PDB file of C-alpha atoms in Angstrom:
ATOM      1  CA  MET A 320     -38.518 -57.856-124.585  1.00  0.00           C
ATOM      2  CA  GLY A 321     -37.376 -54.522-123.173  1.00  0.00           C
ATOM      3  CA  GLU A 322     -38.030 -53.272-119.685  1.00  0.00           C
ATOM      4  CA  GLN A 323     -41.748 -52.837-119.092  1.00  0.00           C
ATOM      5  CA  SER A 324     -43.142 -49.373-118.457  1.00  0.00           C
ATOM      6  CA  LEU A 325     -46.141 -49.045-116.183  1.00  0.00           C
ATOM      7  CA  ILE A 326     -46.975 -45.335-115.956  1.00  0.00           C
ATOM      8  CA  ASN A 327     -46.167 -42.050-117.628  1.00  0.00           C
ATOM      9  CA  VAL A 328     -44.785 -38.984-115.874  1.00  0.00           C
ATOM     10  CA  ASN A 329     -44.747 -35.771-117.898  1.00  0.00           C
ATOM     11  CA  GLY A 330     -45.098 -37.841-121.046  1.00  0.00           C
ATOM     12  CA  ASN A 331     -42.127 -40.067-120.177  1.00  0.00           C
ATOM     13  CA  SER A 332     -42.527 -43.745-119.388  1.00  0.00           C
ATOM     14  CA  VAL A 333     -41.387 -44.943-115.976  1.00  0.00           C
ATOM     15  CA  PRO A 334     -39.746 -48.407-115.966  1.00  0.00           C
ATOM     16  CA  THR A 335     -40.937 -51.081-113.569  1.00  0.00           C
ATOM     17  CA  LEU A 336     -37.712 -51.034-111.549  1.00  0.00           C
ATOM     18  CA  GLU A 337     -37.854 -47.267-111.121  1.00  0.00           C
ATOM     19  CA  LEU A 338     -41.500 -47.463-110.071  1.00  0.00           C
ATOM     20  CA  LEU A 339     -40.656 -50.094-107.457  1.00  0.00           C
ATOM     21  CA  LEU A 340     -37.887 -47.833-106.158  1.00  0.00           C
ATOM     22  CA  MET A 341     -40.338 -44.952-105.851  1.00  0.00           C
ATOM     23  CA  MET A 342     -42.843 -47.133-103.968  1.00  0.00           C
ATOM     24  CA  THR A 343     -40.083 -48.327-101.625  1.00  0.00           C
ATOM     25  CA  ILE A 344     -39.125 -44.749-100.776  1.00  0.00           C
ATOM     26  CA  ILE A 345     -42.766 -43.867-100.103  1.00  0.00           C
ATOM     27  CA  SER A 346     -43.170 -46.884 -97.806  1.00  0.00           C
ATOM     28  CA  LEU A 347     -40.059 -45.844 -95.868  1.00  0.00           C
ATOM     29  CA  LEU A 348     -41.216 -42.256 -95.322  1.00  0.00           C
ATOM     30  CA  PRO A 349     -42.447 -42.909 -91.738  1.00  0.00           C
ATOM     31  CA  SER A 350     -39.075 -44.419 -90.827  1.00  0.00           C
ATOM     32  CA  ILE A 351     -37.269 -41.533 -92.492  1.00  0.00           C
ATOM     33  CA  MET A 352     -39.397 -39.084 -90.516  1.00  0.00           C
ATOM     34  CA  ILE A 353     -38.441 -40.805 -87.258  1.00  0.00           C
ATOM     35  CA  MET A 354     -34.758 -41.522 -87.927  1.00  0.00           C
ATOM     36  CA  MET A 355     -33.547 -38.559 -89.975  1.00  0.00           C
ATOM     37  CA  THR A 356     -35.467 -35.547 -88.624  1.00  0.00           C
ATOM     38  CA  SER A 357     -36.109 -33.767 -85.331  1.00  0.00           C
ATOM     39  CA  PHE A 358     -39.304 -35.749 -84.675  1.00  0.00           C
ATOM     40  CA  THR A 359     -37.812 -38.216 -82.171  1.00  0.00           C
ATOM     41  CA  ARG A 360     -36.290 -35.624 -79.837  1.00  0.00           C
ATOM     42  CA  ILE A 361     -39.429 -33.485 -79.849  1.00  0.00           C
ATOM     43  CA  MET A 362     -41.718 -36.436 -79.156  1.00  0.00           C
ATOM     44  CA  ILE A 363     -39.573 -37.756 -76.293  1.00  0.00           C
ATOM     45  CA  VAL A 364     -39.212 -34.341 -74.636  1.00  0.00           C
ATOM     46  CA  MET A 365     -42.941 -33.664 -74.768  1.00  0.00           C
ATOM     47  CA  GLY A 366     -43.731 -37.145 -73.467  1.00  0.00           C
ATOM     48  CA  LEU A 367     -41.343 -36.658 -70.534  1.00  0.00           C
ATOM     49  CA  THR A 368     -42.859 -33.235 -69.858  1.00  0.00           C
ATOM     50  CA  ARG A 369     -46.328 -34.740 -69.643  1.00  0.00           C
ATOM     51  CA  THR A 370     -45.064 -37.464 -67.282  1.00  0.00           C
ATOM     52  CA  ALA A 371     -43.226 -34.923 -65.110  1.00  0.00           C
ATOM     53  CA  MET A 372     -46.418 -32.919 -64.636  1.00  0.00           C
ATOM     54  CA  GLY A 373     -48.249 -36.082 -63.595  1.00  0.00           C
ATOM     55  CA  VAL A 374     -50.994 -35.826 -66.247  1.00  0.00           C
ATOM     56  CA  GLN A 375     -50.743 -39.211 -67.905  1.00  0.00           C
ATOM     57  CA  GLN A 376     -53.355 -38.732 -70.641  1.00  0.00           C
ATOM     58  CA  SER A 377     -53.449 -34.987 -71.171  1.00  0.00           C
ATOM     59  CA  PRO A 378     -52.518 -33.966 -73.786  1.00  0.00           C
ATOM     60  CA  PRO A 379     -53.378 -37.298 -75.433  1.00  0.00           C
ATOM     61  CA  ASN A 380     -50.842 -39.135 -77.580  1.00  0.00           C
ATOM     62  CA  MET A 381     -52.529 -38.039 -80.798  1.00  0.00           C
ATOM     63  CA  VAL A 382     -52.065 -34.387 -79.852  1.00  0.00           C
ATOM     64  CA  LEU A 383     -48.396 -34.914 -78.957  1.00  0.00           C
ATOM     65  CA  VAL A 384     -47.753 -36.703 -82.251  1.00  0.00           C
ATOM     66  CA  GLY A 385     -49.502 -33.928 -84.184  1.00  0.00           C
ATOM     67  CA  ILE A 386     -47.542 -31.176 -82.437  1.00  0.00           C
ATOM     68  CA  SER A 387     -44.281 -33.089 -82.927  1.00  0.00           C
ATOM     69  CA  LEU A 388     -45.038 -33.534 -86.617  1.00  0.00           C
ATOM     70  CA  PHE A 389     -45.746 -29.874 -87.280  1.00  0.00           C
ATOM     71  CA  LEU A 390     -42.762 -28.700 -85.234  1.00  0.00           C
ATOM     72  CA  THR A 391     -40.647 -31.140 -87.247  1.00  0.00           C
ATOM     73  CA  LEU A 392     -41.965 -29.705 -90.505  1.00  0.00           C
ATOM     74  CA  PHE A 393     -41.195 -26.200 -89.209  1.00  0.00           C
ATOM     75  CA  ILE A 394     -37.627 -27.130 -88.268  1.00  0.00           C
ATOM     76  CA  MET A 395     -36.976 -29.182 -91.404  1.00  0.00           C
ATOM     77  CA  ARG A 396     -38.571 -26.727 -93.851  1.00  0.00           C
ATOM     78  CA  PRO A 397     -35.233 -25.316 -95.153  1.00  0.00           C
ATOM     79  CA  VAL A 398     -33.945 -28.846 -95.696  1.00  0.00           C
ATOM     80  CA  PHE A 399     -37.079 -29.932 -97.547  1.00  0.00           C
ATOM     81  CA  GLU A 400     -36.939 -26.794 -99.681  1.00  0.00           C
ATOM     82  CA  ARG A 401     -33.370 -27.631-100.693  1.00  0.00           C
ATOM     83  CA  ILE A 402     -34.390 -31.176-101.573  1.00  0.00           C
ATOM     84  CA  ASN A 403     -37.248 -29.858-103.682  1.00  0.00           C
ATOM     85  CA  THR A 404     -35.067 -27.285-105.463  1.00  0.00           C
ATOM     86  CA  GLU A 405     -31.916 -29.333-105.951  1.00  0.00           C
ATOM     87  CA  ALA A 406     -33.336 -32.834-106.481  1.00  0.00           C
ATOM     88  CA  TYR A 407     -37.068 -33.170-107.044  1.00  0.00           C
ATOM     89  CA  GLN A 408     -37.655 -30.308-109.480  1.00  0.00           C
ATOM     90  CA  PRO A 409     -34.680 -31.199-111.738  1.00  0.00           C
ATOM     91  CA  TYR A 410     -35.802 -34.829-111.741  1.00  0.00           C
ATOM     92  CA  ARG A 411     -39.388 -33.851-112.499  1.00  0.00           C
ATOM     93  CA  ASN A 412     -38.183 -31.715-115.397  1.00  0.00           C
ATOM     94  CA  GLY A 413     -36.086 -34.573-116.735  1.00  0.00           C
ATOM     95  CA  ALA A 414     -32.763 -32.797-116.148  1.00  0.00           C
ATOM     96  CA  ILE A 415     -31.326 -35.571-113.965  1.00  0.00           C
ATOM     97  CA  THR A 416     -31.833 -39.294-113.496  1.00  0.00           C
ATOM     98  CA  ALA A 417     -33.462 -41.000-110.520  1.00  0.00           C
ATOM     99  CA  GLU A 418     -30.037 -42.062-109.184  1.00  0.00           C
ATOM    100  CA  GLU A 419     -28.754 -38.489-109.342  1.00  0.00           C
ATOM    101  CA  ALA A 420     -31.923 -37.261-107.639  1.00  0.00           C
ATOM    102  CA  LEU A 421     -31.448 -39.716-104.770  1.00  0.00           C
ATOM    103  CA  ASP A 422     -27.836 -38.600-104.341  1.00  0.00           C
ATOM    104  CA  ARG A 423     -28.892 -34.953-104.246  1.00  0.00           C
ATOM    105  CA  MET A 424     -31.657 -35.708-101.752  1.00  0.00           C
ATOM    106  CA  GLN A 425     -29.155 -37.236 -99.359  1.00  0.00           C
ATOM    107  CA  GLN A 426     -26.860 -34.211 -99.194  1.00  0.00           C
ATOM    108  CA  PRO A 427     -29.176 -31.764 -97.329  1.00  0.00           C
ATOM    109  CA  MET A 428     -30.294 -34.525 -94.961  1.00  0.00           C
ATOM    110  CA  LYS A 429     -26.692 -35.501 -94.238  1.00  0.00           C
ATOM    111  CA  GLU A 430     -25.731 -31.893 -93.540  1.00  0.00           C
ATOM    112  CA  PHE A 431     -28.669 -31.459 -91.154  1.00  0.00           C
ATOM    113  CA  MET A 432     -27.950 -34.683 -89.270  1.00  0.00           C
ATOM    114  CA  LEU A 433     -24.204 -34.075 -89.057  1.00  0.00           C
ATOM    115  CA  SER A 434     -24.692 -30.526 -87.780  1.00  0.00           C
ATOM    116  CA  ASN A 435     -26.780 -31.937 -84.919  1.00  0.00           C
ATOM    117  CA  THR A 436     -24.562 -34.960 -84.199  1.00  0.00           C
ATOM    118  CA  LYS A 437     -21.788 -35.027 -81.631  1.00  0.00           C
ATOM    119  CA  ILE A 438     -18.436 -35.621 -83.286  1.00  0.00           C
ATOM    120  CA  GLU A 439     -17.512 -38.159 -80.583  1.00  0.00           C
ATOM    121  CA  THR A 440     -20.591 -40.227 -81.427  1.00  0.00           C
ATOM    122  CA  LEU A 441     -19.846 -40.057 -85.157  1.00  0.00           C
ATOM    123  CA  GLU A 442     -16.265 -41.162 -84.569  1.00  0.00           C
ATOM    124  CA  ALA A 443     -17.433 -44.035 -82.354  1.00  0.00           C
ATOM    125  CA  PHE A 444     -19.709 -45.462 -85.045  1.00  0.00           C
ATOM    126  CA  SER A 445     -17.027 -44.876 -87.702  1.00  0.00           C
ATOM    127  CA  ASP A 446     -14.540 -46.837 -85.596  1.00  0.00           C
ATOM    128  CA  MET A 447     -17.039 -49.686 -85.204  1.00  0.00           C
ATOM    129  CA  ALA A 448     -17.416 -49.745 -89.002  1.00  0.00           C
ATOM    130  CA  GLY A 449     -13.661 -49.572 -89.507  1.00  0.00           C
ATOM    131  CA  ILE A 450     -13.888 -46.248 -91.367  1.00  0.00           C
ATOM    132  CA  GLU A 451     -12.067 -43.015 -90.653  1.00  0.00           C
ATOM    133  CA  VAL A 452     -13.934 -39.715 -90.535  1.00  0.00           C
ATOM    134  CA  GLY A 453     -12.354 -37.611 -93.265  1.00  0.00           C
ATOM    135  CA  GLU A 454     -12.299 -33.855 -93.736  1.00  0.00           C
ATOM    136  CA  ASP A 455     -15.774 -34.030 -95.278  1.00  0.00           C
ATOM    137  CA  PRO A 456     -18.093 -36.135 -93.049  1.00  0.00           C
ATOM    138  CA  THR A 457     -20.864 -35.913 -95.663  1.00  0.00           C
ATOM    139  CA  GLU A 458     -18.927 -38.516 -97.650  1.00  0.00           C
ATOM    140  CA  LEU A 459     -19.806 -41.075 -94.983  1.00  0.00           C
ATOM    141  CA  SER A 460     -22.696 -43.402 -95.736  1.00  0.00           C
ATOM    142  CA  LEU A 461     -26.130 -43.041 -94.180  1.00  0.00           C
ATOM    143  CA  ALA A 462     -25.521 -46.364 -92.417  1.00  0.00           C
ATOM    144  CA  ILE A 463     -23.052 -44.512 -90.163  1.00  0.00           C
ATOM    145  CA  ILE A 464     -24.619 -41.052 -90.047  1.00  0.00           C
ATOM    146  CA  ILE A 465     -28.160 -42.151 -89.115  1.00  0.00           C
ATOM    147  CA  PRO A 466     -27.291 -44.210 -85.977  1.00  0.00           C
ATOM    148  CA  SER A 467     -24.871 -41.474 -84.896  1.00  0.00           C
ATOM    149  CA  PHE A 468     -27.593 -38.869 -85.278  1.00  0.00           C
ATOM    150  CA  MET A 469     -30.173 -41.011 -83.466  1.00  0.00           C
ATOM    151  CA  THR A 470     -27.794 -41.639 -80.560  1.00  0.00           C
ATOM    152  CA  SER A 471     -27.121 -37.913 -80.189  1.00  0.00           C
ATOM    153  CA  GLU A 472     -30.846 -37.168 -80.398  1.00  0.00           C
ATOM    154  CA  LEU A 473     -31.702 -39.663 -77.653  1.00  0.00           C
ATOM    155  CA  LYS A 474     -28.981 -38.266 -75.389  1.00  0.00           C
ATOM    156  CA  ARG A 475     -30.149 -34.680 -75.850  1.00  0.00           C
ATOM    157  CA  ALA A 476     -33.815 -35.662 -75.417  1.00  0.00           C
ATOM    158  CA  PHE A 477     -33.253 -37.419 -72.087  1.00  0.00           C
ATOM    159  CA  LEU A 478     -30.977 -34.616 -70.861  1.00  0.00           C
ATOM    160  CA  ALA A 479     -33.733 -32.099 -71.644  1.00  0.00           C
ATOM    161  CA  GLY A 480     -36.237 -34.356 -69.888  1.00  0.00           C
ATOM    162  CA  PHE A 481     -34.031 -34.453 -66.778  1.00  0.00           C
ATOM    163  CA  ILE A 482     -33.869 -30.646 -66.673  1.00  0.00           C
ATOM    164  CA  ILE A 483     -37.643 -30.382 -67.115  1.00  0.00           C
ATOM    165  CA  TYR A 484     -38.244 -32.907 -64.334  1.00  0.00           C
ATOM    166  CA  MET A 485     -36.314 -30.913 -61.698  1.00  0.00           C
ATOM    167  CA  PRO A 486     -38.857 -28.143 -60.855  1.00  0.00           C
ATOM    168  CA  PHE A 487     -41.759 -30.605 -60.833  1.00  0.00           C
ATOM    169  CA  LEU A 488     -39.798 -32.985 -58.617  1.00  0.00           C
ATOM    170  CA  LEU A 489     -39.102 -30.115 -56.244  1.00  0.00           C
ATOM    171  CA  ILE A 490     -42.831 -29.419 -55.977  1.00  0.00           C
ATOM    172  CA  ASP A 491     -43.461 -33.107 -55.191  1.00  0.00           C
ATOM    173  CA  ILE A 492     -40.831 -33.035 -52.442  1.00  0.00           C
ATOM    174  CA  ILE A 493     -42.235 -29.856 -50.874  1.00  0.00           C
ATOM    175  CA  VAL A 494     -45.811 -31.151 -50.942  1.00  0.00           C
ATOM    176  CA  SER A 495     -44.818 -34.550 -49.519  1.00  0.00           C
ATOM    177  CA  SER A 496     -42.783 -32.956 -46.721  1.00  0.00           C
ATOM    178  CA  THR A 497     -45.626 -30.584 -45.866  1.00  0.00           C
ATOM    179  CA  LEU A 498     -48.199 -33.372 -45.711  1.00  0.00           C
ATOM    180  CA  MET A 499     -45.922 -35.523 -43.533  1.00  0.00           C
ATOM    181  CA  SER A 500     -45.271 -32.645 -41.130  1.00  0.00           C
ATOM    182  CA  MET A 501     -49.041 -32.108 -40.837  1.00  0.00           C
ATOM    183  CA  GLY A 502     -49.623 -35.798 -40.172  1.00  0.00           C
ATOM    184  CA  MET A 503     -51.755 -36.215 -43.304  1.00  0.00           C
ATOM    185  CA  MET A 504     -50.198 -39.526 -44.334  1.00  0.00           C
ATOM    186  CA  MET A 505     -53.259 -40.900 -46.108  1.00  0.00           C
ATOM    187  CA  LEU A 506     -53.637 -37.995 -48.543  1.00  0.00           C
ATOM    188  CA  PRO A 507     -51.867 -38.782 -51.858  1.00  0.00           C
ATOM    189  CA  PRO A 508     -49.136 -36.145 -52.443  1.00  0.00           C
ATOM    190  CA  ALA A 509     -49.582 -36.404 -56.240  1.00  0.00           C
ATOM    191  CA  THR A 510     -53.188 -35.229 -55.938  1.00  0.00           C
ATOM    192  CA  ILE A 511     -52.165 -32.096 -54.026  1.00  0.00           C
ATOM    193  CA  ALA A 512     -49.052 -31.405 -56.127  1.00  0.00           C
ATOM    194  CA  LEU A 513     -50.806 -31.583 -59.498  1.00  0.00           C
ATOM    195  CA  PRO A 514     -52.577 -28.174 -59.301  1.00  0.00           C
ATOM    196  CA  PHE A 515     -49.313 -26.498 -58.261  1.00  0.00           C
ATOM    197  CA  LYS A 516     -47.466 -28.146 -61.171  1.00  0.00           C
ATOM    198  CA  LEU A 517     -50.090 -26.960 -63.634  1.00  0.00           C
ATOM    199  CA  LEU A 518     -50.019 -23.466 -62.113  1.00  0.00           C
ATOM    200  CA  LEU A 519     -46.224 -23.324 -62.438  1.00  0.00           C
ATOM    201  CA  PHE A 520     -46.316 -24.529 -66.036  1.00  0.00           C
ATOM    202  CA  VAL A 521     -49.022 -22.052 -67.049  1.00  0.00           C
ATOM    203  CA  THR A 522     -47.395 -19.157 -65.180  1.00  0.00           C
ATOM    204  CA  VAL A 523     -44.085 -19.493 -67.037  1.00  0.00           C
ATOM    205  CA  ASP A 524     -45.952 -20.052 -70.349  1.00  0.00           C
ATOM    206  CA  GLY A 525     -44.507 -23.542 -70.459  1.00  0.00           C
ATOM    207  CA  TRP A 526     -45.699 -24.706 -73.872  1.00  0.00           C
ATOM    208  CA  GLU A 527     -44.373 -21.680 -75.726  1.00  0.00           C
ATOM    209  CA  LEU A 528     -41.097 -21.876 -73.813  1.00  0.00           C
ATOM    210  CA  LEU A 529     -40.799 -25.597 -74.540  1.00  0.00           C
ATOM    211  CA  PHE A 530     -41.572 -25.262 -78.253  1.00  0.00           C
ATOM    212  CA  SER A 531     -39.243 -22.306 -78.780  1.00  0.00           C
ATOM    213  CA  SER A 532     -36.429 -24.078 -76.914  1.00  0.00           C
ATOM    214  CA  LEU A 533     -36.846 -27.200 -79.046  1.00  0.00           C
ATOM    215  CA  VAL A 534     -36.801 -25.232 -82.295  1.00  0.00           C
ATOM    216  CA  GLU A 535     -33.801 -23.138 -81.266  1.00  0.00           C
ATOM    217  CA  SER A 536     -31.864 -26.232 -80.162  1.00  0.00           C
ATOM    218  CA  TYR A 537     -31.394 -27.280 -83.780  1.00  0.00           C
ATOM    219  CA  ILE A 538     -28.828 -25.974 -86.250  1.00  0.00           C
ATOM    220  CA  ARG A 539     -30.841 -25.417 -89.412  1.00  0.00           C
ATOM    221  CA  PHE A 540     -29.984 -24.609 -93.023  1.00  0.00           C
TER     222      PHE A 540
END
């Protein structure tokens, strides 16, 4: 018996193996969103910003995830458009095979990740894998590019968090010193500092500044 076909796409039968491959890709989409896009850095920076202000549950996690998702879609839109034009549409029209479509999908993602990856980090993972970084880094496998990209993202996210923490930490120090000098030891400094932190953040239009800085920190295509 030949290879079984389960469904039809544009009048063409899709083999079982190809269908399983499609389902696997769909199941991995959340991991792809976390590992291969700007989502991780944005989520970490916003989480650290919320902690620095001292408001543990506002905005709630669901709001932060939603904002991170839509900012990620905004940043990654040119990449997704290239994938749609160069890979998905030709595959849908039957001009290329599934294997060719997967190869074409990887190229824009590799270019995005490599453009936002420190060369030192890429070389470190290449050395661990026993592979040299050639003139065209896009020839490297995703097994090397993805961890290099994630490492660079984590470093940049925590560096941004450190910078964001500084003004709020300064407010905490000033409030604590003032309360100690007034002999008000029993009054929690965090309670007094919180309104001043919120006032500072609102005065400088913190959310717009944070979002614009995150978007502009990426090299996009």
